[in-house]
Coordinates of C-alpha atoms in Angstrom, one line a residue:
X1 CA -33.2 -70.8 -4.1
X2 CA -32.1 -70.9 -0.2
X3 CA -30.5 -68.1 1.8
X4 CA -27.4 -67.9 3.5
X5 CA -25.3 -65.4 6.0
X6 CA -23.4 -63.6 2.7
X7 CA -24.5 -64.8 0.4
X8 CA -26.8 -67.2 -2.2
X9 CA -27.3 -70.3 -3.7
X10 CA -28.7 -69.7 -6.9
X11 CA -29.2 -73.1 -9.0
X12 CA -30.8 -72.2 -12.5
X13 CA -32.1 -75.8 -14.3
X14 CA -29.8 -78.1 -16.2
X15 CA -26.0 -75.9 -14.2
X16 CA -23.9 -76.2 -11.1
X17 CA -24.6 -74.0 -8.3
X18 CA -23.0 -70.6 -8.0
X19 CA -22.2 -68.8 -5.3
X20 CA -22.0 -65.4 -5.6
X21 CA -20.0 -63.2 -3.0
X22 CA -22.2 -59.7 -3.0
X23 CA -19.5 -57.8 -1.5
X24 CA -17.5 -58.6 -4.6
X25 CA -19.7 -56.0 -6.6
X26 CA -19.5 -52.7 -7.6
X27 CA -21.0 -49.4 -7.9
X28 CA -22.6 -46.1 -6.5
X29 CA -22.2 -47.2 -2.9
X30 CA -18.8 -48.7 -3.1
X31 CA -15.7 -46.8 -2.0
X32 CA -12.9 -46.5 -5.1
X33 CA -9.5 -46.0 -5.4
X34 CA -9.5 -42.2 -5.8
X35 CA -8.7 -40.8 -8.8
X36 CA -5.3 -37.8 -7.6
X37 CA -3.4 -36.6 -10.8
X38 CA -6.1 -33.7 -10.8
X39 CA -4.9 -32.9 -7.6
X40 CA -1.2 -33.8 -8.2
X41 CA -1.4 -31.5 -11.0
X42 CA -3.1 -28.5 -9.6
X43 CA -1.2 -28.5 -6.1
X44 CA 1.7 -27.3 -7.3
X45 CA 0.9 -25.3 -9.6
X46 CA -1.3 -23.4 -6.4
X47 CA 2.0 -23.6 -5.1
X48 CA 3.8 -21.6 -7.9
X49 CA 1.4 -19.0 -8.2
X50 CA 1.6 -17.5 -4.4
X51 CA 6.0 -17.6 -5.1
X52 CA 5.7 -16.0 -9.1
X53 CA 5.5 -11.9 -8.3
X54 CA 8.3 -12.5 -6.3
X55 CA 9.9 -14.8 -9.2
X56 CA 8.9 -11.8 -12.0
X57 CA 8.3 -8.7 -10.5
X58 CA 9.0 -6.5 -14.2
X59 CA 5.4 -8.7 -15.1
X60 CA 2.9 -5.7 -14.9
X61 CA 0.3 -6.5 -12.0
X62 CA 2.2 -9.6 -11.3
X63 CA 0.7 -9.2 -8.4
X64 CA -2.6 -10.1 -8.8
X65 CA -1.2 -14.0 -9.9
X66 CA -0.2 -14.6 -6.1
X67 CA -3.4 -12.9 -5.1
X68 CA -6.0 -14.5 -6.6
X69 CA -5.0 -17.6 -8.6
X70 CA -4.5 -20.1 -5.4
X71 CA -8.1 -19.0 -4.8
X72 CA -9.6 -20.1 -8.1
X73 CA -7.6 -23.4 -8.2
X74 CA -7.6 -23.7 -4.8
X75 CA -11.5 -23.3 -5.8
X76 CA -10.7 -26.1 -9.0
X77 CA -9.9 -28.4 -6.3
X78 CA -13.3 -28.7 -5.1
X79 CA -14.6 -29.6 -7.9
X80 CA -12.7 -32.4 -8.6
X81 CA -14.2 -33.3 -5.4
X82 CA -17.3 -32.6 -5.6
X83 CA -17.5 -34.5 -9.6
X84 CA -13.8 -36.4 -10.2
X85 CA -13.0 -37.8 -7.6
X86 CA -14.7 -41.3 -7.3
X87 CA -14.8 -40.7 -4.0
X88 CA -18.6 -41.3 -3.1
X89 CA -21.4 -39.1 -2.8
X90 CA -21.3 -38.7 1.0
X91 CA -18.0 -38.7 1.5
X92 CA -17.7 -35.7 -1.1
X93 CA -20.6 -34.7 1.4
X94 CA -19.0 -34.7 4.3
X95 CA -15.6 -33.6 2.8
X96 CA -17.1 -30.0 1.3
X97 CA -18.8 -29.4 5.0
X98 CA -15.3 -30.1 6.7
X99 CA -14.0 -28.2 4.8
X100 CA -16.5 -25.4 4.7
X101 CA -16.9 -25.4 9.2
X102 CA -12.6 -25.4 8.8
X103 CA -12.9 -22.2 6.7
X104 CA -15.9 -20.6 9.1
X105 CA -13.6 -21.7 12.6
X106 CA -11.0 -20.1 12.2
X107 CA -12.4 -17.1 10.6
X108 CA -14.0 -16.6 13.4
X109 CA -10.8 -17.1 15.9
X110 CA -9.1 -15.5 14.4
X111 CA -7.2 -12.1 15.1
X112 CA -9.3 -9.4 13.5
X113 CA -5.8 -8.3 11.4
X114 CA -6.2 -11.2 9.2
X115 CA -10.1 -10.7 8.6
X116 CA -10.3 -10.3 4.5
X117 CA -7.9 -10.5 2.3
X118 CA -5.7 -12.9 4.3
X119 CA -8.2 -15.5 5.1
X120 CA -8.7 -15.7 1.1
X121 CA -5.2 -15.7 0.4
X122 CA -4.2 -17.8 3.2
X123 CA -6.2 -19.7 5.1
X124 CA -8.3 -20.7 2.1
X125 CA -6.2 -22.4 0.1
X126 CA -3.7 -23.6 2.4
X127 CA -6.5 -25.7 3.9
X128 CA -8.7 -27.2 0.3
X129 CA -4.6 -27.6 -0.3
X130 CA -4.2 -29.6 3.0
X131 CA -7.8 -32.1 2.2
X132 CA -6.0 -32.6 -1.2
X133 CA -2.6 -34.2 -0.4
X134 CA -3.7 -36.1 2.5
X135 CA -6.6 -37.8 -0.3
X136 CA -3.9 -37.9 -2.1
X137 CA -1.7 -40.1 0.2
X138 CA -4.7 -42.0 1.1
X139 CA -5.7 -42.6 -2.6
X140 CA -5.6 -46.7 -1.8
X141 CA -8.0 -46.1 1.7
X142 CA -10.9 -47.8 0.5
X143 CA -13.2 -46.9 3.3
X144 CA -14.7 -43.4 5.1
X145 CA -11.8 -42.9 6.9
X146 CA -9.6 -41.4 4.6
X147 CA -12.3 -38.4 3.8
X148 CA -12.5 -37.8 8.0
X149 CA -8.6 -37.9 7.7
X150 CA -9.0 -35.3 5.0
X151 CA -11.0 -33.2 7.5
X152 CA -8.8 -33.2 10.3
X153 CA -6.1 -32.7 7.7
X154 CA -8.3 -29.1 7.3
X155 CA -9.2 -27.7 10.3
X156 CA -5.2 -28.5 11.7
X157 CA -4.2 -26.6 9.3
X158 CA -6.7 -23.9 8.5
X159 CA -6.1 -23.3 12.5
X160 CA -2.5 -22.4 12.0
X161 CA -4.2 -18.8 10.6
X162 CA -5.7 -18.2 14.2
X163 CA -2.2 -18.8 15.7
X164 CA -0.9 -14.9 13.4
X165 CA -1.6 -11.8 13.1
X166 CA -1.4 -9.8 9.4
X167 CA 0.2 -5.8 9.7
X168 CA -0.2 -5.7 6.1
X169 CA 0.4 -6.8 3.1
X170 CA 3.3 -6.2 0.3
X171 CA 4.0 -4.6 -3.1
X172 CA 4.2 -7.5 -4.5
X173 CA 0.8 -9.1 -2.5
X174 CA 2.8 -10.9 0.1
X175 CA 1.4 -10.1 3.8
X176 CA 3.4 -9.7 7.4
X177 CA 2.4 -12.5 9.4
X178 CA 4.0 -12.9 13.0
X179 CA 3.0 -15.5 15.9
X180 CA 0.0 -13.9 17.7
X181 CA 1.6 -13.5 21.5
X182 CA 4.5 -11.7 20.1
X183 CA 3.5 -8.7 20.8
X184 CA 3.7 -6.1 17.2
X185 CA 6.0 -2.7 16.5
X186 CA 3.3 -0.8 18.0
X187 CA 3.0 -2.3 21.5
X188 CA 6.4 -2.2 21.5
X189 CA 6.7 1.6 20.9
X190 CA 3.8 2.5 23.1
X191 CA 5.6 0.0 26.1
X192 CA 9.1 2.1 25.2
X193 CA 6.5 5.5 25.8
X194 CA 8.1 8.5 27.5
X195 CA 7.8 11.5 28.6
X196 CA 11.3 12.2 29.5
X197 CA 12.7 12.7 26.4
X198 CA 10.4 15.6 25.9
X199 CA 11.8 19.2 25.2
X200 CA 11.8 22.1 26.2
X201 CA 11.6 24.0 22.8
X202 CA 8.3 26.4 23.2
X203 CA 7.0 29.8 23.0
X204 CA 8.0 32.7 20.6
X205 CA 11.5 30.7 19.8
X206 CA 8.4 27.3 18.4
X207 CA 6.5 30.2 17.0
X208 CA 8.9 31.9 14.8
X209 CA 10.4 29.0 13.5
X210 CA 6.7 27.7 12.3
X211 CA 5.9 30.4 10.2
X212 CA 8.9 30.1 7.3
X213 CA 8.7 25.7 6.2
X214 CA 11.4 24.5 4.6
X215 CA 9.7 21.8 3.9
X216 CA 6.0 22.3 4.1
X217 CA 4.7 19.2 3.4
X218 CA 4.0 15.3 1.2
X219 CA 7.2 15.7 -0.9
X220 CA 8.3 19.5 -0.9
X221 CA 6.8 22.9 -1.5
X222 CA 6.0 21.8 -5.1
X223 CA 5.2 18.6 -3.9
X224 CA 7.5 17.1 -7.0
X225 CA 9.9 15.3 -4.0
X226 CA 12.7 17.4 -5.4
X227 CA 15.1 18.8 -2.5
X228 CA 16.7 21.9 -3.5
X229 CA 19.7 24.0 -1.9
X230 CA 22.5 21.7 -1.0
X231 CA 24.3 19.8 -3.1
X232 CA 26.2 16.3 -1.8
X233 CA 29.2 14.0 -1.9
X234 CA 28.6 11.0 -3.6
X235 CA 31.4 8.9 -2.3
X236 CA 29.2 6.9 0.4
X237 CA 32.3 5.6 1.1
X238 CA 35.0 7.8 1.6
X239 CA 32.1 10.4 3.2
X240 CA 29.6 8.0 5.0
X241 CA 25.9 9.3 6.1
X242 CA 26.1 10.0 10.7
X243 CA 23.7 8.5 12.3
X244 CA 22.3 11.0 14.4
X245 CA 18.9 9.8 16.7
X246 CA 17.0 6.6 15.8
X247 CA 13.7 5.7 17.6
X248 CA 10.9 4.0 17.5
X249 CA 7.0 5.6 16.5
X250 CA 3.7 4.5 16.0
X251 CA 2.6 3.1 12.9
X252 CA 1.8 5.6 10.2
X253 CA 2.8 5.9 6.3
X254 CA 3.6 9.0 6.6
X255 CA 6.5 11.0 5.7
X256 CA 7.2 14.5 7.9
X257 CA 6.4 17.9 7.7
X258 CA 10.3 20.0 8.2
X259 CA 10.1 23.8 9.9
X260 CA 13.7 24.9 11.0
X261 CA 14.9 21.9 13.8
X262 CA 11.3 20.8 14.4
X263 CA 9.3 17.8 12.7
X264 CA 5.7 17.1 12.5
X265 CA 4.4 13.9 11.1
X266 CA 1.7 11.3 12.5
X267 CA 1.4 8.0 13.7
X268 CA -1.2 5.3 15.8
X269 CA -0.9 5.5 19.0
X270 CA -3.1 2.5 20.4
X271 CA -6.6 3.7 19.7
X272 CA -5.7 7.5 19.0
X273 CA -4.6 8.8 15.9
X274 CA -1.2 11.2 16.5
X275 CA -0.5 14.1 15.0
X276 CA 3.7 14.7 16.2
X277 CA 6.2 17.1 16.8
X278 CA 9.5 16.0 17.4
X279 CA 12.5 18.1 17.4
X280 CA 14.9 17.6 15.1
X281 CA 18.1 18.1 16.7
X282 CA 17.2 15.0 19.3
X283 CA 14.2 13.4 18.4
X284 CA 12.9 14.2 21.6
X285 CA 9.2 14.9 21.3
X286 CA 8.0 17.9 22.1
X287 CA 3.9 17.7 21.5
X288 CA 2.0 15.7 20.4
X289 CA -2.3 15.9 20.1
X290 CA -4.1 12.6 19.6
X291 CA -7.6 12.2 18.3
X292 CA -10.0 8.9 19.5
X293 CA -9.5 7.2 15.8
X294 CA -7.7 3.7 14.3
X295 CA -8.3 2.7 10.8
X296 CA -6.6 -0.8 9.8
X297 CA -7.5 -2.0 6.0
X298 CA -5.3 -5.8 5.9
X299 CA -3.9 -4.9 2.7
X300 CA -2.7 -1.8 3.7
X301 CA -1.7 -2.5 7.2
X302 CA -3.0 0.5 10.3
X303 CA -1.9 4.0 10.8
X304 CA -2.9 7.1 9.3
X305 CA -1.8 7.3 5.6
X306 CA -1.2 11.8 5.2
X307 CA 1.4 14.1 5.9
X308 CA 0.9 17.1 7.5
X309 CA 1.4 20.3 6.4
X310 CA 2.8 23.0 8.1
X311 CA 0.8 27.0 7.0
X312 CA 1.4 30.3 8.4
X313 CA 1.8 29.0 12.1
X314 CA -0.2 26.4 11.7
X315 CA -0.5 22.2 11.1
X316 CA -2.8 20.5 9.1
X317 CA -3.6 17.1 9.3
X318 CA -6.2 14.3 7.8
X319 CA -7.2 11.0 9.8
X320 CA -7.2 7.4 7.9
X321 CA -11.0 7.6 8.9
X322 CA -11.9 11.9 7.4
X323 CA -11.2 14.3 10.4
X324 CA -9.6 17.2 9.5
X325 CA -8.1 19.5 12.0
X326 CA -6.3 22.9 12.7
X327 CA -3.6 22.5 15.4
X328 CA -1.3 25.3 16.1
X329 CA 1.8 24.7 16.0
X330 CA 3.1 25.5 19.2
X331 CA 1.9 23.3 21.5
X332 CA -0.4 21.3 18.9
X333 CA -4.0 22.1 20.6
X334 CA -6.4 22.0 18.5
X335 CA -8.0 25.2 17.0
X336 CA -10.9 23.6 15.0
X337 CA -11.5 20.0 13.5
X338 CA -13.7 18.8 11.1
X339 CA -15.4 14.6 10.6
X340 CA -15.6 14.6 6.7
X341 CA -17.8 11.4 7.0
X342 CA -20.6 13.8 8.6
X343 CA -20.1 16.2 5.0
X344 CA -20.8 13.2 3.0
X345 CA -22.3 10.9 5.0
X346 CA -20.0 8.3 3.3
X347 CA -17.4 6.2 5.3
X348 CA -14.2 6.1 4.3
X349 CA -12.2 4.9 1.6
X350 CA -11.1 1.2 0.9
X351 CA -7.4 2.2 2.4
X352 CA -8.9 5.0 4.3
X353 CA -8.5 8.3 3.7
X354 CA -5.3 9.4 2.4
X355 CA -5.4 13.0 1.1
X356 CA -2.5 15.0 2.1
X357 CA -3.7 18.9 3.1
X358 CA -2.9 21.2 1.0
X359 CA -3.2 24.9 2.2
X360 CA -3.4 27.5 -1.0
X361 CA -3.7 31.6 0.7
X362 CA -6.8 30.7 2.7
X363 CA -8.1 27.8 2.1
X364 CA -7.3 24.3 2.6
X365 CA -8.3 22.0 0.3
X366 CA -8.6 18.3 0.5
X367 CA -10.2 15.2 -1.7
X368 CA -13.5 14.2 0.4
X369 CA -14.4 11.1 -1.9
X370 CA -18.2 12.5 -1.4
X371 CA -20.8 12.1 -3.5
X372 CA -21.6 14.6 -6.2
X373 CA -20.7 18.1 -5.5
X374 CA -18.7 17.0 -2.3
X375 CA -15.3 14.9 -4.5
X376 CA -13.5 18.0 -3.3
X377 CA -14.0 19.8 -0.5
X378 CA -12.1 23.2 0.4
X379 CA -12.1 25.0 4.0
X380 CA -11.5 28.4 5.7
X381 CA -7.9 27.9 6.9
X382 CA -9.5 30.3 10.2
X383 CA -13.3 29.0 10.9
X384 CA -13.4 25.7 9.0
X385 CA -16.2 26.3 7.8
X386 CA -16.5 25.3 3.7
X387 CA -15.7 27.9 1.1
X388 CA -16.3 26.0 -2.4
X389 CA -17.0 22.8 -3.2
X390 CA -17.0 20.3 -6.5
X391 CA -17.6 16.9 -8.2
X392 CA -14.7 14.9 -8.1
X393 CA -13.6 11.1 -8.7
X394 CA -14.1 8.2 -5.2
X395 CA -11.4 6.2 -6.8
X396 CA -7.6 8.0 -5.9
X397 CA -5.6 8.5 -2.9
X398 CA -3.8 11.2 -4.5
X399 CA -3.1 14.2 -3.3
X400 CA -3.6 17.8 -4.4
X401 CA -1.0 19.7 -5.9
X402 CA -0.7 23.1 -6.5
X403 CA 0.3 24.6 -9.7
X404 CA 1.3 27.6 -12.2
X405 CA 0.8 27.2 -16.3
X406 CA 0.3 30.7 -17.8
X407 CA 0.8 33.5 -15.0
X408 CA -2.5 31.3 -12.4
X409 CA -2.9 29.2 -10.4
X410 CA -4.5 25.6 -10.2
X411 CA -5.3 22.7 -8.4
X412 CA -4.5 19.5 -10.5
X413 CA -6.1 16.1 -8.9
X414 CA -5.9 12.9 -10.3
X415 CA -8.8 10.4 -10.4
X416 CA -9.6 7.9 -11.7
X417 CA -11.2 9.4 -15.2
X418 CA -7.3 11.2 -16.1
X419 CA -6.3 14.6 -14.6
X420 CA -8.6 17.7 -13.5
X421 CA -7.3 20.9 -13.2
X422 CA -9.6 23.8 -10.9
X423 CA -9.2 27.1 -9.8
X424 CA -7.5 27.2 -6.1
X425 CA -10.0 30.5 -5.3
X426 CA -13.7 28.7 -6.2
X427 CA -13.4 25.3 -7.1
X428 CA -14.3 25.9 -11.0
X429 CA -12.7 23.6 -13.7
X430 CA -10.5 24.4 -15.2
X431 CA -9.8 21.2 -17.2
X432 CA -11.1 17.8 -17.0
X433 CA -8.7 15.7 -19.1
X434 CA -10.0 12.4 -20.0
X435 CA -7.5 9.5 -19.0
X436 CA -9.8 6.3 -18.1
X437 CA -8.1 4.2 -16.0
X438 CA -10.7 0.8 -14.4
X439 CA -8.9 1.3 -11.1
X440 CA -7.3 4.3 -8.7
X441 CA -4.7 7.1 -8.6
X442 CA -2.5 7.0 -6.1
X443 CA 0.5 9.2 -7.2
X444 CA 1.2 13.1 -7.7
X445 CA 1.5 15.2 -11.1
X446 CA 4.8 16.2 -12.9
X447 CA 5.1 19.7 -13.6
X448 CA 7.8 19.2 -17.5
X449 CA 7.6 22.6 -18.0
X450 CA 5.6 25.4 -18.7
X451 CA 3.7 24.0 -20.7
X452 CA 4.0 20.1 -20.2
X453 CA 2.6 17.9 -17.6
X454 CA 3.2 14.4 -16.4
X455 CA 1.3 12.0 -14.9
X456 CA 0.7 7.9 -14.8
X457 CA -1.0 5.4 -13.3
X458 CA -0.3 1.1 -12.3
X459 CA -3.2 0.5 -15.0
X460 CA -2.3 2.3 -17.9
X461 CA 0.8 3.9 -17.9
X462 CA 1.9 7.6 -18.0
X463 CA 0.9 10.2 -20.0
X464 CA 2.2 13.3 -21.5
X465 CA -0.3 16.3 -21.8
X466 CA 0.8 20.1 -23.3
X467 CA -1.8 23.1 -22.1
X468 CA -2.9 26.2 -23.2
X469 CA -4.8 28.9 -22.4
X470 CA -8.4 29.5 -23.5
X471 CA -11.3 31.8 -22.1
X472 CA -12.5 28.6 -19.9
X473 CA -9.5 27.5 -18.3
X474 CA -7.2 24.9 -20.0
X475 CA -6.9 22.9 -23.4
X476 CA -5.3 20.1 -23.4
X477 CA -3.4 17.5 -25.9
X478 CA -2.1 13.9 -25.8
X479 CA 1.7 14.6 -26.6
X480 CA 2.5 10.5 -25.8
X481 CA 1.0 8.0 -24.1
X482 CA 3.2 4.8 -23.2
X483 CA 3.7 2.1 -21.5
X484 CA 7.0 2.7 -19.6
X485 CA 6.5 3.9 -17.0
X486 CA 3.5 2.7 -14.3
X487 CA 3.5 3.4 -10.9
X488 CA 1.2 2.2 -8.1
X489 CA 1.8 4.2 -4.8
X490 CA 5.0 5.1 -5.6
X491 CA 5.3 8.7 -6.8
X492 CA 7.9 9.5 -9.6
X493 CA 10.9 12.4 -10.2
X494 CA 11.3 14.6 -13.4
X495 CA 14.8 15.9 -13.8
X496 CA 16.7 16.8 -17.3
X497 CA 14.1 15.6 -20.1
X498 CA 13.8 11.9 -17.8
X499 CA 11.3 10.9 -15.4
X500 CA 12.2 8.0 -12.5
X501 CA 10.5 6.1 -10.2
X502 CA 8.5 2.7 -9.9
X503 CA 7.5 0.5 -12.7
X504 CA 6.0 -2.3 -10.8
X505 CA 8.5 -2.7 -8.5
X506 CA 11.6 -2.0 -11.1
X507 CA 14.0 1.4 -10.8
X508 CA 13.2 2.8 -14.2
X509 CA 14.4 5.5 -17.0
X510 CA 11.7 7.4 -19.3
X511 CA 13.1 9.6 -21.9
X512 CA 10.0 12.0 -21.9
X513 CA 10.7 12.9 -26.0
X514 CA 8.7 10.5 -27.0
X515 CA 7.9 7.6 -23.9
X516 CA 10.5 5.3 -24.6
X517 CA 12.0 3.6 -22.0
X518 CA 15.9 3.9 -21.5
X519 CA 16.6 1.5 -18.6
X520 CA 14.8 -0.3 -16.2
X521 CA 17.2 -1.8 -13.5
X522 CA 17.0 -2.4 -9.6
X523 CA 14.1 -4.6 -7.9
X524 CA 13.2 -2.2 -4.8
X525 CA 10.0 -3.3 -4.6
X526 CA 7.3 -0.5 -3.3
X527 CA 9.4 1.5 -2.3
X528 CA 9.7 5.9 -3.1
X529 CA 12.2 7.9 -3.8
X530 CA 13.5 11.1 -3.9
X531 CA 15.7 13.2 -6.1
X532 CA 18.7 15.8 -4.5
X533 CA 18.3 18.4 -7.7
X534 CA 21.6 19.9 -7.2
X535 CA 23.6 17.0 -7.4
X536 CA 22.1 15.3 -9.8
X537 CA 21.2 12.3 -7.6
X538 CA 18.1 10.0 -6.8
X539 CA 18.2 8.8 -3.4
X540 CA 15.4 4.9 -3.2
X541 CA 14.2 4.3 0.1
X542 CA 12.9 0.4 -0.8
X543 CA 10.3 -1.0 0.5
X544 CA 13.0 -3.0 2.5
X545 CA 14.1 -0.2 4.2
X546 CA 17.4 -0.7 2.6
X547 CA 18.7 2.8 1.1
X548 CA 20.0 3.5 -2.2
X549 CA 22.2 6.3 -4.2
X550 CA 21.7 6.6 -7.8
X551 CA 23.3 8.5 -10.2
X552 CA 20.4 10.4 -12.2
X553 CA 21.2 9.3 -16.0
X554 CA 20.2 7.9 -19.0
X555 CA 22.6 6.3 -19.9
X556 CA 22.5 3.3 -17.0
X557 CA 21.3 2.3 -13.8
X558 CA 23.8 3.4 -11.9
X559 CA 23.4 2.2 -7.2
X560 CA 27.2 4.7 -5.9
X561 CA 25.8 2.9 -2.8
X562 CA 24.6 0.8 -0.1
X563 CA 22.8 2.0 3.0
X564 CA 20.4 -0.7 5.6
X565 CA 18.2 2.5 7.0
X566 CA 15.1 1.1 8.4
X567 CA 13.5 -2.3 9.2
X568 CA 10.4 -3.4 7.9
X569 CA 8.7 -2.1 4.8
X570 CA 8.6 0.8 3.8
X571 CA 5.6 3.4 2.5
X572 CA 6.7 6.6 3.2
X573 CA 8.3 8.5 1.5
X574 CA 12.2 9.9 2.7
X575 CA 12.8 14.3 3.1
X576 CA 16.3 16.2 2.8
X577 CA 16.5 19.5 4.8
X578 CA 19.5 20.7 5.0
X579 CA 21.8 18.4 5.0
X580 CA 19.9 15.8 7.3
X581 CA 18.3 12.9 5.6
X582 CA 14.7 12.1 7.7
X583 CA 13.3 8.9 7.0
X584 CA 10.3 6.9 8.8
X585 CA 8.5 3.8 8.2
X586 CA 6.1 2.1 10.9
X587 CA 8.0 0.9 13.3
X588 CA 11.2 3.6 13.9
X589 CA 12.6 7.0 13.0
X590 CA 15.9 8.4 11.9
X591 CA 18.3 10.8 11.2
X592 CA 21.1 10.8 8.7
X593 CA 24.0 14.0 8.3
X594 CA 25.1 13.8 4.8
X595 CA 28.1 15.1 4.4
X596 CA 28.1 18.6 2.1
X597 CA 29.9 18.5 -1.9
X598 CA 32.6 20.8 -1.8
X599 CA 31.2 23.4 -3.5
X600 CA 29.2 26.2 -1.5
X601 CA 25.5 25.5 -0.9
X602 CA 23.5 26.2 -4.0
X603 CA 20.8 28.9 -3.6
X604 CA 17.5 28.5 -4.8

């Protein structure tokens, strides 16, 4: 054996000399062309999965595909890289550490609104996809350079997340991203605020207006989303809604409570949650009460979720972080204030406190989401002291609702276990009807007639129950259960033997005789609906802010008119009082005047 530079000279006996080049050998320490067919399959699949919910919104819970499948496929790409890629082990280790470092660095530098789900839905899959795409392109480079280039690409794509802000998710789990340097709608609103437009509606006239509110709180007097007392023209080409005023306002998913010409709602103003009274004639602010509180989650967005209630000359409001307050309706001054977190010793629910307060006689009742007997709490309207409390499911974003069956009043609460009926005066459970789901409930029940009630969920569909009185309270029997109507947080209405609402993101009519669908059409996202009861018309505010007028007929889905009403994501419930339609979302509010039908106004 004679050593030479780069070669070995070997002369076996009776054989010619054989010259061997060590560099031609292959093994685990040598660079090989990457096996790329796996990421070539997975990366396009990630793209398809992300946009799949928008293509097929009619599929139940389809948003989960766009939310979670791209991330799962990204994990499979990592499995490919670590096990099946043919890369050297040093490459695999450096690549993995590079991806982790890129995502971790982005998570430290992003705007706070981008933390949580946006990291999972956007940053993680796009960072890993960029790593994989770069390796597909550089698969033939037989050096460490391909891995370094892929790591750099990962950092660049992960860094893109640091340039964005997020105002929350849409119904299809797409996010409202915007450039970080651009002012948010809240910034624009706060910069434009002026006290010069405040009205002089104070004192006795204002106090009298609040004594008999036409629309006292969430979804109206009965919390059923039905307007009564006036019929309207359905031909918007001949009688178009007239825009009376339009104003910017702070973000919230609150609706309006209406007393005479005054509107009360909630909104976020910087680090304060505000309860605000507006003049319905002009849209100008009358008074505002601000409480230091700011709730944001990456899915639901920023601001209060509940709607105030007007009762007995006072305003009751629930903040997203858990404060309950009673205000003087004349000037908004605080009568009393309670922090629910102090009572339950628990943080707010995942998406914030969403229960709109309900005033029954001298009690104001809310869902507190506490342990043991602190699920539902009733407070004295005068003192704010606890009068009674009861156990209830935590997984609920529904509001309590007052019903009357068999000449007795009941409080109805919907949770993950089903429907619970309580005595309003004592909190005694009159009926606990089981209809379990694995998630939450966030819609209101509907009184169908003197003995039946309909309630729903996105996870299990709808159920009609028939009630009977007993010595201990009530008993219920199931009439039918149907998967024909599965709303998420989008309430439905009942009219002439049919329910109208959102089955996912598709508007649907359900026959209450047997739970079968009459029709399912109209892609309005996760919007809201209001029944114009005396007109037989449905007002749908789409998630996009478009206003649609529908005929309430089980024969067919029939659009009568459309109007671009609001700009941006709209989850807030519409309100009609008199001939005025009030709409709002997280950016703006608008008042339209509807044309009364030639038939005289109908008394309730």
